[in-house]
Amino acid sequence: MTESAIGVNWGSVSSHKLKPSTVVDLLKDNKIQKVKLFDADPDALVALMRSGIQVMVGIPNEMLATLSSSTAASDLWVRQNVSRYLVKGGADIRYIAVGNEPFLTSYAGQFQSYVVPALLNLQQSLAKANLAGYVKLVVPCNADAYESSLPSQGAFRPELTQIMTQLVSFLNSNGSPFIVNIYPFLSLYGNSDFPEDYAFFEGTSHPVTDGPNVYSNAFDGNFDTLVAALSKLGYGQMPIVIGEVGWPTDGTISANLTAARTFNQGLINHVLSNKGTPLRPGAPSMDIYLFSLLDEGAKSILPGNFERHWGIFSFDGQAKYPLNLGLGNKVLKNARNVQYLPSRWCVANPSQDLSDVANHIKLACSVADCTTLNYGGSCNGIGAKGNISYAFNSYYQLQMQNEKSCNFDGLGMVTFLDPSVGECRFPVGVTNTNSSGFRTHNRWSVICFLLVWFFIM
């Protein structure tokens, strides 16, 4: 019996990035053996070389159309992003995530038709590179791909039945697992009738009874809905990996340190107990990738202000709460050798009339992250002057403490006294860390790839 494994998602949509080598040391110090990336970022992959950590690289949804229409494009992608690193002493790439939740209802089917053709082309490209036996193709799906009022009646959405049948057959014939992202937090956040204790693992006063099976937590109920949906297609035994699961710590009510710790610790204990779920009791072991390793302060807040606060570590690699990952350390170890900017902050100047400050706050918060100031956030109660200081400081740190960035028409001033209050932390930025000219943003790497592909066609 293999052990269940705890991995993490390493996203990089951040205004203050740690050096990739610092992040890899953080993974190693915490004995984390599996990491999932959202693209094939060269800096991250170079840092992961010789680390012994198993890697899942991602292909953004925007690239699926190109990869589905051309084997030359898929050959090129595999060469640039997989073969190049899978060498002796290289990065141990085990999975390629083809798209990220491409069947999401809100995408209205725009990526749907590309998924299977892209998989077939990439499989062929892996075979050409003699990697098809080692590197597995997967498609991380959102839990909205299936539905049901009771777990045992789970089924894929009717418009997905055909494509899911093709996808699951492909995964099965290539020995790949089904990857699903499960978020009890979002069920709670999006539905005022959702019983809060059902989101956690401590037992509930609202269990769900489904024939002989009783569900005391949303995770098991959701997982078994997928098991039932796979069974309907004839693949009830297919291995399932949880691609993303976690709980945010800030930005809204019920996103806080206590709830995040309770959820993540409960989840880890539950998964490592290998008790399974009512439809898969006692087995098989399950890999989960916590979402996420670090906070990402530049993510879109369209889903909600919590979106920038999923990390078990803050942006600078400091543990937010005690967590036992079941990997040998009893608590999380902080990132080492983080290079901070000097200990200084930008705050509202107390000797100025601040009545005309609204536009300055708007400007600061349109660029920097002010989500902790919102209702339910950790800095929500610090008062009007505190809010102004927080906004000013967030902008100032983002501008690498450039003196002019704390001016705000004379309303801001630099202080050497930490203005943090209680749980509301006024951050100091980390010194920017582009470790090499390699650093490409997700979209930029997509553009470069498409240009290269265009020229070889």
GROMACS .gro file of C-alpha atoms in nm:
model
  457
    1MET     CA    1   0.000   0.000   0.000
    2THR     CA    2   0.153   0.332  -0.104
    3GLU     CA    3   0.131   0.624   0.135
    4SER     CA    4  -0.084   0.924   0.056
    5ALA     CA    5   0.136   1.223  -0.028
    6ILE     CA    6   0.097   1.590   0.059
    7GLY     CA    7   0.220   1.830  -0.210
    8VAL     CA    8   0.171   2.203  -0.266
    9ASN     CA    9   0.076   2.444  -0.545
   10TRP     CA   10   0.346   2.703  -0.612
   11GLY     CA   11   0.187   3.001  -0.784
   12SER     CA   12   0.385   3.310  -0.877
   13VAL     CA   13   0.128   3.586  -0.940
   14SER     CA   14   0.293   3.795  -0.675
   15SER     CA   15   0.416   4.151  -0.643
   16HIS     CA   16   0.695   4.049  -0.402
   17LYS     CA   17   0.858   3.733  -0.534
   18LEU     CA   18   1.102   3.522  -0.338
   19LYS     CA   19   1.400   3.383  -0.527
   20PRO     CA   20   1.301   3.045  -0.675
   21SER     CA   21   1.603   2.889  -0.500
   22THR     CA   22   1.469   3.023  -0.165
   23VAL     CA   23   1.131   2.863  -0.239
   24VAL     CA   24   1.290   2.528  -0.328
   25ASP     CA   25   1.490   2.538  -0.001
   26LEU     CA   26   1.160   2.609   0.178
   27LEU     CA   27   1.004   2.300   0.015
   28LYS     CA   28   1.305   2.086   0.109
   29ASP     CA   29   1.320   2.215   0.469
   30ASN     CA   30   0.953   2.118   0.506
   31LYS     CA   31   1.016   1.777   0.340
   32ILE     CA   32   0.757   1.851   0.068
   33GLN     CA   33   0.819   1.603  -0.211
   34LYS     CA   34   0.563   1.713  -0.471
   35VAL     CA   35   0.499   2.054  -0.624
   36LYS     CA   36   0.251   2.175  -0.884
   37LEU     CA   37   0.331   2.475  -1.106
   38PHE     CA   38   0.077   2.664  -1.318
   39ASP     CA   39   0.311   2.696  -1.615
   40ALA     CA   40   0.658   2.573  -1.703
   41ASP     CA   41   0.845   2.868  -1.554
   42PRO     CA   42   1.215   2.831  -1.639
   43ASP     CA   43   1.337   2.993  -1.315
   44ALA     CA   44   1.131   2.754  -1.104
   45LEU     CA   45   1.239   2.450  -1.306
   46VAL     CA   46   1.608   2.544  -1.291
   47ALA     CA   47   1.577   2.588  -0.912
   48LEU     CA   48   1.404   2.248  -0.883
   49MET     CA   49   1.692   2.067  -1.056
   50ARG     CA   50   1.863   1.809  -0.831
   51SER     CA   51   1.607   1.877  -0.556
   52GLY     CA   52   1.447   1.531  -0.577
   53ILE     CA   53   1.105   1.700  -0.571
   54GLN     CA   54   0.846   1.561  -0.815
   55VAL     CA   55   0.703   1.832  -1.038
   56MET     CA   56   0.376   1.890  -1.222
   57VAL     CA   57   0.413   2.161  -1.487
   58GLY     CA   58   0.111   2.340  -1.633
   59ILE     CA   59  -0.002   2.452  -1.975
   60PRO     CA   60  -0.224   2.764  -1.962
   61ASN     CA   61  -0.570   2.735  -2.121
   62GLU     CA   62  -0.475   3.002  -2.378
   63MET     CA   63  -0.226   2.761  -2.536
   64LEU     CA   64  -0.466   2.469  -2.584
   65ALA     CA   65  -0.596   2.584  -2.924
   66THR     CA   66  -0.244   2.595  -3.070
   67LEU     CA   67  -0.140   2.262  -2.916
   68SER     CA   68  -0.460   2.095  -3.035
   69SER     CA   69  -0.409   2.203  -3.395
   70SER     CA   70  -0.042   2.124  -3.452
   71THR     CA   71   0.197   1.842  -3.363
   72ALA     CA   72   0.485   2.079  -3.447
   73ALA     CA   73   0.360   2.304  -3.165
   74SER     CA   74   0.328   2.016  -2.918
   75ASP     CA   75   0.674   1.882  -3.014
   76LEU     CA   76   0.820   2.228  -2.955
   77TRP     CA   77   0.642   2.269  -2.621
   78VAL     CA   78   0.769   1.931  -2.495
   79ARG     CA   79   1.124   2.011  -2.611
   80GLN     CA   80   1.130   2.356  -2.450
   81ASN     CA   81   0.954   2.274  -2.125
   82VAL     CA   82   1.008   1.904  -2.049
   83SER     CA   83   1.295   1.733  -2.235
   84ARG     CA   84   1.521   2.029  -2.161
   85TYR     CA   85   1.487   1.972  -1.784
   86LEU     CA   86   1.440   1.595  -1.768
   87VAL     CA   87   1.810   1.518  -1.786
   88LYS     CA   88   2.052   1.363  -1.539
   89GLY     CA   89   2.059   1.596  -1.239
   90GLY     CA   90   1.761   1.782  -1.382
   91ALA     CA   91   1.407   1.851  -1.265
   92ASP     CA   92   1.190   1.546  -1.197
   93ILE     CA   93   0.884   1.632  -1.409
   94ARG     CA   94   0.618   1.364  -1.359
   95TYR     CA   95   0.299   1.531  -1.480
   96ILE     CA   96   0.191   1.785  -1.738
   97ALA     CA   97  -0.137   1.958  -1.650
   98VAL     CA   98  -0.304   2.028  -1.984
   99GLY     CA   99  -0.506   2.341  -1.913
  100ASN     CA  100  -0.633   2.450  -1.573
  101GLU     CA  101  -1.002   2.383  -1.504
  102PRO     CA  102  -1.077   2.417  -1.879
  103PHE     CA  103  -1.438   2.297  -1.836
  104LEU     CA  104  -1.525   2.567  -1.581
  105THR     CA  105  -1.887   2.676  -1.630
  106SER     CA  106  -1.783   3.042  -1.642
  107TYR     CA  107  -1.563   2.974  -1.950
  108ALA     CA  108  -1.883   2.887  -2.141
  109GLY     CA  109  -1.714   2.605  -2.330
  110GLN     CA  110  -1.444   2.819  -2.494
  111PHE     CA  111  -1.162   2.568  -2.427
  112GLN     CA  112  -1.368   2.249  -2.432
  113SER     CA  113  -1.306   2.129  -2.787
  114TYR     CA  114  -0.927   2.173  -2.760
  115VAL     CA  115  -0.860   1.953  -2.458
  116VAL     CA  116  -0.867   1.602  -2.607
  117PRO     CA  117  -0.689   1.692  -2.937
  118ALA     CA  118  -0.418   1.872  -2.733
  119LEU     CA  119  -0.378   1.562  -2.513
  120LEU     CA  120  -0.342   1.337  -2.819
  121ASN     CA  121  -0.080   1.563  -2.978
  122LEU     CA  122   0.117   1.598  -2.654
  123GLN     CA  123   0.107   1.222  -2.595
  124GLN     CA  124   0.256   1.172  -2.942
  125SER     CA  125   0.524   1.434  -2.868
  126LEU     CA  126   0.614   1.265  -2.539
  127ALA     CA  127   0.640   0.931  -2.720
  128LYS     CA  128   0.877   1.085  -2.978
  129ALA     CA  129   1.091   1.215  -2.692
  130ASN     CA  130   1.088   0.870  -2.523
  131LEU     CA  131   0.910   1.020  -2.221
  132ALA     CA  132   0.559   0.878  -2.259
  133GLY     CA  133   0.616   0.609  -1.995
  134TYR     CA  134   0.753   0.853  -1.736
  135VAL     CA  135   0.559   1.178  -1.779
  136LYS     CA  136   0.180   1.156  -1.747
  137LEU     CA  137  -0.068   1.398  -1.900
  138VAL     CA  138  -0.354   1.513  -1.674
  139VAL     CA  139  -0.634   1.772  -1.687
  140PRO     CA  140  -0.711   1.947  -1.355
  141CYS     CA  141  -1.090   1.983  -1.336
  142ASN     CA  142  -1.299   2.205  -1.114
  143ALA     CA  143  -1.558   2.024  -0.901
  144ASP     CA  144  -1.825   2.204  -1.103
  145ALA     CA  145  -1.767   1.946  -1.382
  146TYR     CA  146  -2.003   1.712  -1.193
  147GLU     CA  147  -2.321   1.761  -0.995
  148SER     CA  148  -2.570   1.585  -0.775
  149SER     CA  149  -2.790   1.631  -0.471
  150LEU     CA  150  -2.645   1.313  -0.315
  151PRO     CA  151  -2.291   1.174  -0.366
  152SER     CA  152  -2.409   0.834  -0.492
  153GLN     CA  153  -2.600   1.004  -0.774
  154GLY     CA  154  -2.301   1.205  -0.899
  155ALA     CA  155  -2.280   1.261  -1.275
  156PHE     CA  156  -2.081   1.486  -1.505
  157ARG     CA  157  -2.268   1.787  -1.641
  158PRO     CA  158  -2.478   1.667  -1.937
  159GLU     CA  159  -2.290   1.884  -2.190
  160LEU     CA  160  -1.961   1.729  -2.070
  161THR     CA  161  -2.062   1.362  -2.084
  162GLN     CA  162  -1.912   1.297  -2.426
  163ILE     CA  163  -1.586   1.484  -2.368
  164MET     CA  164  -1.545   1.334  -2.018
  165THR     CA  165  -1.591   0.986  -2.161
  166GLN     CA  166  -1.307   1.056  -2.408
  167LEU     CA  167  -1.090   1.221  -2.142
  168VAL     CA  168  -1.131   0.945  -1.883
  169SER     CA  169  -1.069   0.676  -2.143
  170PHE     CA  170  -0.747   0.857  -2.246
  171LEU     CA  171  -0.632   0.893  -1.883
  172ASN     CA  172  -0.708   0.529  -1.812
  173SER     CA  173  -0.521   0.395  -2.114
  174ASN     CA  174  -0.214   0.602  -2.024
  175GLY     CA  175  -0.212   0.525  -1.652
  176SER     CA  176  -0.294   0.884  -1.552
  177PRO     CA  177  -0.511   0.984  -1.254
  178PHE     CA  178  -0.818   1.209  -1.265
  179ILE     CA  179  -0.725   1.544  -1.110
  180VAL     CA  180  -0.991   1.748  -0.933
  181ASN     CA  181  -0.985   2.073  -0.734
  182ILE     CA  182  -1.213   2.068  -0.429
  183TYR     CA  183  -1.289   2.382  -0.224
  184PRO     CA  184  -1.529   2.349   0.072
  185PHE     CA  185  -1.442   2.713   0.152
  186LEU     CA  186  -1.603   2.828  -0.175
  187SER     CA  187  -1.917   2.627  -0.099
  188LEU     CA  188  -1.940   2.810   0.233
  189TYR     CA  189  -1.850   3.149   0.082
  190GLY     CA  190  -2.103   3.122  -0.200
  191ASN     CA  191  -2.401   2.987  -0.006
  192SER     CA  192  -2.539   3.142   0.311
  193ASP     CA  193  -2.737   2.820   0.385
  194PHE     CA  194  -2.425   2.600   0.381
  195PRO     CA  195  -2.368   2.460   0.734
  196GLU     CA  196  -2.027   2.592   0.842
  197ASP     CA  197  -1.924   2.285   1.044
  198TYR     CA  198  -1.983   2.063   0.734
  199ALA     CA  199  -1.687   2.240   0.567
  200PHE     CA  200  -1.447   2.106   0.832
  201PHE     CA  201  -1.345   1.761   0.961
  202GLU     CA  202  -1.454   1.780   1.325
  203GLY     CA  203  -1.798   1.629   1.274
  204THR     CA  204  -2.116   1.819   1.193
  205SER     CA  205  -2.466   1.875   1.324
  206HIS     CA  206  -2.582   1.856   0.959
  207PRO     CA  207  -2.458   1.522   0.823
  208VAL     CA  208  -2.570   1.414   0.475
  209THR     CA  209  -2.732   1.071   0.471
  210ASP     CA  210  -2.708   0.888   0.139
  211GLY     CA  211  -2.857   0.539   0.168
  212PRO     CA  212  -2.628   0.343   0.403
  213ASN     CA  213  -2.358   0.615   0.387
  214VAL     CA  214  -2.335   0.916   0.617
  215TYR     CA  215  -2.117   1.214   0.525
  216SER     CA  216  -1.987   1.439   0.800
  217ASN     CA  217  -1.772   1.668   0.582
  218ALA     CA  218  -1.803   1.840   0.244
  219PHE     CA  219  -1.470   1.706   0.116
  220ASP     CA  220  -1.577   1.340   0.132
  221GLY     CA  221  -1.919   1.422  -0.012
  222ASN     CA  222  -1.762   1.605  -0.304
  223PHE     CA  223  -1.498   1.334  -0.363
  224ASP     CA  224  -1.760   1.058  -0.369
  225THR     CA  225  -1.978   1.257  -0.609
  226LEU     CA  226  -1.682   1.235  -0.849
  227VAL     CA  227  -1.636   0.862  -0.776
  228ALA     CA  228  -2.004   0.808  -0.867
  229ALA     CA  229  -1.969   1.019  -1.185
  230LEU     CA  230  -1.663   0.815  -1.291
  231SER     CA  231  -1.848   0.491  -1.211
  232LYS     CA  232  -2.130   0.595  -1.446
  233LEU     CA  233  -1.871   0.610  -1.726
  234GLY     CA  234  -1.733   0.268  -1.628
  235TYR     CA  235  -1.421   0.393  -1.448
  236GLY     CA  236  -1.520   0.365  -1.082
  237GLN     CA  237  -1.168   0.252  -0.979
  238MET     CA  238  -0.973   0.531  -1.152
  239PRO     CA  239  -0.712   0.692  -0.922
  240ILE     CA  240  -0.805   1.045  -0.815
  241VAL     CA  241  -0.556   1.317  -0.720
  242ILE     CA  242  -0.667   1.639  -0.549
  243GLY     CA  243  -0.497   1.913  -0.754
  244GLU     CA  244  -0.599   2.203  -0.528
  245VAL     CA  245  -0.754   2.215  -0.182
  246GLY     CA  246  -0.710   2.468   0.097
  247TRP     CA  247  -0.850   2.755   0.300
  248PRO     CA  248  -0.762   3.127   0.280
  249THR     CA  249  -0.655   3.332   0.582
  250ASP     CA  250  -0.775   3.684   0.504
  251GLY     CA  251  -0.994   3.913   0.296
  252THR     CA  252  -1.342   3.806   0.410
  253ILE     CA  253  -1.543   3.662   0.698
  254SER     CA  254  -1.451   3.295   0.765
  255ALA     CA  255  -1.114   3.342   0.592
  256ASN     CA  256  -0.888   3.363   0.897
  257LEU     CA  257  -0.589   3.191   1.055
  258THR     CA  258  -0.794   2.974   1.291
  259ALA     CA  259  -1.028   2.844   1.021
  260ALA     CA  260  -0.741   2.782   0.776
  261ARG     CA  261  -0.540   2.591   1.033
  262THR     CA  262  -0.843   2.386   1.142
  263PHE     CA  263  -0.933   2.297   0.785
  264ASN     CA  264  -0.584   2.217   0.656
  265GLN     CA  265  -0.481   2.016   0.963
  266GLY     CA  266  -0.812   1.827   0.960
  267LEU     CA  267  -0.770   1.753   0.589
  268ILE     CA  268  -0.411   1.631   0.625
  269ASN     CA  269  -0.496   1.405   0.920
  270HIS     CA  270  -0.799   1.272   0.732
  271VAL     CA  271  -0.604   1.195   0.413
  272LEU     CA  272  -0.303   1.043   0.592
  273SER     CA  273  -0.528   0.816   0.800
  274ASN     CA  274  -0.600   0.630   0.471
  275LYS     CA  275  -0.955   0.567   0.594
  276GLY     CA  276  -1.084   0.666   0.252
  277THR     CA  277  -1.442   0.775   0.189
  278PRO     CA  278  -1.774   0.587   0.206
  279LEU     CA  279  -1.754   0.493  -0.166
  280ARG     CA  280  -1.382   0.413  -0.144
  281PRO     CA  281  -1.331   0.290   0.212
  282GLY     CA  282  -0.983   0.213   0.338
  283ALA     CA  283  -0.816   0.282   0.006
  284PRO     CA  284  -0.660   0.377  -0.224
  285SER     CA  285  -0.405   0.628  -0.105
  286MET     CA  286  -0.464   0.979  -0.228
  287ASP     CA  287  -0.221   1.254  -0.328
  288ILE     CA  288  -0.333   1.608  -0.245
  289TYR     CA  289  -0.175   1.939  -0.344
  290LEU     CA  290  -0.249   2.209  -0.086
  291PHE     CA  291  -0.348   2.543  -0.227
  292SER     CA  292  -0.122   2.704  -0.176
  293LEU     CA  293   0.239   2.742  -0.072
  294LEU     CA  294   0.264   3.123  -0.071
  295ASP     CA  295   0.026   3.419  -0.080
  296GLU     CA  296  -0.003   3.578  -0.424
  297GLY     CA  297  -0.069   3.949  -0.383
  298ALA     CA  298  -0.117   4.025  -0.753
  299LYS     CA  299  -0.392   3.770  -0.826
  300SER     CA  300  -0.726   3.885  -0.961
  301ILE     CA  301  -0.978   3.949  -0.683
  302LEU     CA  302  -1.279   3.882  -0.909
  303PRO     CA  303  -1.359   3.561  -0.715
  304GLY     CA  304  -1.324   3.757  -0.387
  305ASN     CA  305  -1.068   3.945  -0.176
  306PHE     CA  306  -0.958   3.615  -0.019
  307GLU     CA  307  -0.798   3.516  -0.351
  308ARG     CA  308  -0.463   3.668  -0.251
  309HIS     CA  309  -0.444   3.488   0.086
  310TRP     CA  310  -0.445   3.110   0.025
  311GLY     CA  311  -0.082   3.051   0.128
  312ILE     CA  312   0.019   2.838   0.425
  313PHE     CA  313   0.314   3.082   0.415
  314SER     CA  314   0.293   3.459   0.367
  315PHE     CA  315   0.453   3.609   0.052
  316ASP     CA  316   0.791   3.618   0.229
  317GLY     CA  317   0.790   3.249   0.321
  318GLN     CA  318   0.698   3.289   0.689
  319ALA     CA  319   0.457   3.027   0.828
  320LYS     CA  320   0.119   3.180   0.911
  321TYR     CA  321   0.017   2.917   1.167
  322PRO     CA  322   0.144   2.586   1.308
  323LEU     CA  323   0.072   2.300   1.067
  324ASN     CA  324   0.193   1.939   1.077
  325LEU     CA  325   0.214   1.816   0.717
  326GLY     CA  326   0.275   1.461   0.841
  327LEU     CA  327   0.612   1.463   0.663
  328GLY     CA  328   0.841   1.449   0.966
  329ASN     CA  329   0.836   1.808   1.092
  330LYS     CA  330   0.578   1.885   1.359
  331VAL     CA  331   0.544   2.247   1.249
  332LEU     CA  332   0.623   2.446   0.935
  333LYS     CA  333   0.975   2.583   0.898
  334ASN     CA  334   1.014   2.938   0.769
  335ALA     CA  335   1.205   3.039   0.457
  336ARG     CA  336   1.571   3.107   0.525
  337ASN     CA  337   1.788   3.398   0.412
  338VAL     CA  338   1.500   3.613   0.290
  339GLN     CA  339   1.636   3.950   0.181
  340TYR     CA  340   1.405   4.228   0.303
  341LEU     CA  341   1.401   4.596   0.215
  342PRO     CA  342   1.503   4.819   0.511
  343SER     CA  343   1.265   4.829   0.812
  344ARG     CA  344   1.071   5.138   0.720
  345TRP     CA  345   0.710   5.210   0.637
  346CYS     CA  346   0.504   5.482   0.472
  347VAL     CA  347   0.216   5.615   0.685
  348ALA     CA  348  -0.032   5.902   0.688
  349ASN     CA  349   0.132   6.225   0.802
  350PRO     CA  350  -0.045   6.314   1.131
  351SER     CA  351   0.022   6.686   1.087
  352GLN     CA  352  -0.167   6.706   0.756
  353ASP     CA  353  -0.536   6.751   0.677
  354LEU     CA  354  -0.631   6.410   0.531
  355SER     CA  355  -0.979   6.502   0.407
  356ASP     CA  356  -0.863   6.500   0.044
  357VAL     CA  357  -0.702   6.158   0.050
  358ALA     CA  358  -0.961   5.941  -0.133
  359ASN     CA  359  -0.799   5.956  -0.478
  360HIS     CA  360  -0.456   5.873  -0.337
  361ILE     CA  361  -0.596   5.563  -0.162
  362LYS     CA  362  -0.773   5.464  -0.483
  363LEU     CA  363  -0.450   5.492  -0.681
  364ALA     CA  364  -0.243   5.305  -0.418
  365CYS     CA  365  -0.494   5.019  -0.389
  366SER     CA  366  -0.544   4.987  -0.765
  367VAL     CA  367  -0.178   4.885  -0.789
  368ALA     CA  368  -0.093   4.740  -0.447
  369ASP     CA  369  -0.282   4.482  -0.240
  370CYS     CA  370  -0.526   4.635   0.013
  371THR     CA  371  -0.756   4.333   0.048
  372THR     CA  372  -0.691   4.292   0.422
  373LEU     CA  373  -0.875   4.624   0.481
  374ASN     CA  374  -1.206   4.480   0.361
  375TYR     CA  375  -1.491   4.361   0.580
  376GLY     CA  376  -1.375   4.044   0.757
  377GLY     CA  377  -1.009   4.119   0.679
  378SER     CA  378  -0.733   4.126   0.941
  379CYS     CA  379  -0.686   4.505   0.905
  380ASN     CA  380  -1.055   4.591   0.889
  381GLY     CA  381  -1.069   4.744   1.237
  382ILE     CA  382  -0.770   4.981   1.234
  383GLY     CA  383  -0.967   5.302   1.175
  384ALA     CA  384  -0.966   5.562   0.899
  385LYS     CA  385  -0.611   5.686   0.957
  386GLY     CA  386  -0.487   5.326   0.981
  387ASN     CA  387  -0.655   5.245   0.647
  388ILE     CA  388  -0.479   5.539   0.482
  389SER     CA  389  -0.142   5.433   0.625
  390TYR     CA  390  -0.196   5.072   0.516
  391ALA     CA  391  -0.277   5.177   0.159
  392PHE     CA  392   0.019   5.418   0.145
  393ASN     CA  393   0.258   5.155   0.282
  394SER     CA  394   0.142   4.880   0.048
  395TYR     CA  395   0.213   5.108  -0.248
  396TYR     CA  396   0.547   5.224  -0.104
  397GLN     CA  397   0.674   4.868  -0.054
  398LEU     CA  398   0.560   4.770  -0.404
  399GLN     CA  399   0.766   5.063  -0.539
  400MET     CA  400   1.069   4.916  -0.355
  401GLN     CA  401   1.051   5.199  -0.098
  402ASN     CA  402   1.123   5.466  -0.356
  403GLU     CA  403   1.116   5.791  -0.156
  404LYS     CA  404   0.883   5.969  -0.402
  405SER     CA  405   0.627   5.688  -0.373
  406CYS     CA  406   0.550   5.793  -0.014
  407ASN     CA  407   0.476   6.156  -0.102
  408PHE     CA  408   0.102   6.150  -0.191
  409ASP     CA  409   0.102   6.532  -0.223
  410GLY     CA  410   0.262   6.566   0.120
  411LEU     CA  411   0.008   6.340   0.294
  412GLY     CA  412   0.251   6.051   0.348
  413MET     CA  413   0.566   6.023   0.557
  414VAL     CA  414   0.828   5.755   0.614
  415THR     CA  415   0.855   5.607   0.963
  416PHE     CA  416   1.098   5.362   1.125
  417LEU     CA  417   0.838   5.249   1.382
  418ASP     CA  418   0.643   4.940   1.275
  419PRO     CA  419   0.276   5.053   1.246
  420SER     CA  420   0.140   4.693   1.262
  421VAL     CA  421  -0.150   4.649   1.508
  422GLY     CA  422  -0.256   4.313   1.651
  423GLU     CA  423  -0.312   4.068   1.363
  424CYS     CA  424  -0.289   4.350   1.109
  425ARG     CA  425   0.061   4.332   0.969
  426PHE     CA  426   0.211   4.619   0.770
  427PRO     CA  427   0.448   4.435   0.538
  428VAL     CA  428   0.802   4.525   0.440
  429GLY     CA  429   0.883   4.415   0.086
  430VAL     CA  430   1.148   4.165  -0.016
  431THR     CA  431   1.431   4.281  -0.241
  432ASN     CA  432   1.347   4.190  -0.591
  433THR     CA  433   1.483   3.868  -0.690
  434ASN     CA  434   1.492   3.800  -1.058
  435SER     CA  435   1.758   3.536  -1.033
  436SER     CA  436   1.833   3.543  -1.405
  437GLY     CA  437   1.719   3.689  -1.732
  438PHE     CA  438   1.507   3.373  -1.750
  439ARG     CA  439   1.213   3.520  -1.558
  440THR     CA  440   0.906   3.513  -1.780
  441HIS     CA  441   0.554   3.580  -1.678
  442ASN     CA  442   0.299   3.320  -1.770
  443ARG     CA  443   0.145   3.532  -2.049
  444TRP     CA  444   0.480   3.639  -2.186
  445SER     CA  445   0.595   3.277  -2.210
  446VAL     CA  446   0.272   3.202  -2.399
  447ILE     CA  447   0.344   3.486  -2.644
  448CYS     CA  448   0.706   3.373  -2.697
  449PHE     CA  449   0.590   3.017  -2.754
  450LEU     CA  450   0.327   3.124  -3.007
  451LEU     CA  451   0.579   3.340  -3.194
  452VAL     CA  452   0.831   3.057  -3.217
  453TRP     CA  453   0.558   2.819  -3.331
  454PHE     CA  454   0.442   3.069  -3.594
  455PHE     CA  455   0.792   3.089  -3.742
  456ILE     CA  456   0.847   2.713  -3.760
  457MET     CA  457   0.516   2.654  -3.935
   0.00000   0.00000   0.00000
